[in-house]
């Protein structure tokens, strides 16, 4: 890896100004209604300085942080897929014109964007969605356009959240690739610095415009120690030594599916917040005159009945079968389909499940019973 | 309008209700002209039997059945309608007035009216589908006007209306809301409630009140367990499920499960 550079908070502000000056939408974590979400920012002052999140199954709280860091928290309810794989878009519209029907495909358009504060698990999730949505024969042109026009400025996590388990999924907490720049925030009593790793020529071009200096060996070690500390303080883990894909495949009739169905609301929150879930459905809409039609696409979830609707009805009628579809897809069939796990260990599905169902606990329950 | 077809006849019928859903129709400012061009509207607010004549391609029915007279009138409306679409919580579940189903209606009339002997009413308030076959149910208290336009547009061209039966949570997430129950401990019925409002209340940092009634495959007991953790007692839980859709199966069963003193 190339030499690490060091910038100050002013340097970060410079970076934001340069990105905005290039005509980019600058999107970063910011506080809204006591939750850290991803939205447009204008300056460094819009970042969540000095606050941190306390997360657990079905629970999220924002509190004052012990250190006044800009990135001293973990991932929240939003994932970058909100911008790359938009929740709702129009695919095409049709209109009756002069005795015929004219069909107009929606513009494939993307604003140039820069995402600041992308975590390691999120880089992994974006790589997975790249594979799913652009890797095969059928490329999602909307996703690709947005992805091609987005710069990724990563941040190495300085703490782990109560729902995080990226270390056991080997996706974090250190950003190892797939970014344009990666920052490590180092806050001490004397200094507030960001170590910068450059990951692309676009990232290098940005760094060339910002005043920076080379990192000292001490700073380099401090950044490494911080990431190691984060690794050791993960709130959760996938059980070690379990072949999860095989475990799922071998336990399709395990009683735990029925048990989890008594707790699961089939509300779909877990799939909506998951940064890798990609499923969509389409609605055809028409106006009252029957003159104009449009086909709209929106996020869907394997927890809805319509998702498995075939002629005459849904196939996955029981909640047990829908929960099983979600978990076996994430952890097992995804591997067959796309060559990796569908879970990056971000913990969102645990925190944002209203009743706190924990995918790591469900794996343990199934693995545990099997071991007996 | 091209005048390709004879305009379908549309009738609007009112049963026991507050008129709020019909108002949604008038509230469709942007679409009302298009609607008037697309259909021939016959409007029957509280029509008596003698006023009913002719046949209607589409009937919109608002309100629940609360009197013997209305129980007969709805049969007549059904006979005269090719498609019968019921709109709103009253018509789809019995409405707030279905609270009478849980009590003694005679006692209510004694408290409310000076001359209860003038009041002729059934002991229950029931949805239209308890009386006649319905072709489509549009949920909500009140209904969402965009969904009403969608349903009419769909029936006019013969396609399936896009009014998904999944949870309000899905709409909440499509809008990018952070969950108020997870982030603020606000009791929310969204996970058991039928979508359609566009997650109106959670978008204003309040929990969902369940205006659109139970979603497909609702799991109210699991939600109630969470709500008890948030501090709701049995009485509060019984009340939470006993509002505009109190008589809808999943909500009725859940309120009865928590209703220890019989008062809801
Ligand atoms: S888990 Fe469900 S919603 Fe997510 S990608 Fe798989 S099938 Fe789609
Ligand atoms: S399954 Fe859960 S922990 Fe895994 S990537 Fe999705 S939201 Fe994150
Ligand atoms: S696991 Fe949780 S978030 Fe997912 S559908 Fe079930 S209750 Fe909803
Ligand atoms: S706020 Fe309510 S509707 Fe929205 S996700 Fe949470 S539980 Fe569901």
XYZ file of C-alpha atoms and ligand atoms in Angstrom, chain A residues 271 276-279 300-303 307 325-327 329-330 334, ligand 1:
24
model
C -34.422 -7.019 4.512
C -26.970 -6.485 0.499
C -30.680 -7.370 0.032
C -31.479 -6.374 -3.517
C -34.958 -7.700 -4.316
C -39.479 -5.833 -2.120
C -38.815 -8.425 0.539
C -39.092 -12.181 0.859
C -41.187 -11.494 3.988
C -43.020 -12.052 -3.124
C -35.927 -18.058 3.003
C -34.301 -14.877 4.340
C -31.738 -16.577 6.536
C -30.475 -16.981 1.332
C -28.223 -14.651 3.310
C -26.146 -16.750 -1.681
S -32.935 -12.336 1.831
Fe -34.915 -12.066 0.818
S -35.074 -9.879 0.285
Fe -32.919 -10.323 0.779
S -31.983 -10.754 -1.225
Fe -32.632 -12.731 -0.343
S -34.674 -13.121 -1.149
Fe -34.193 -10.931 -1.481
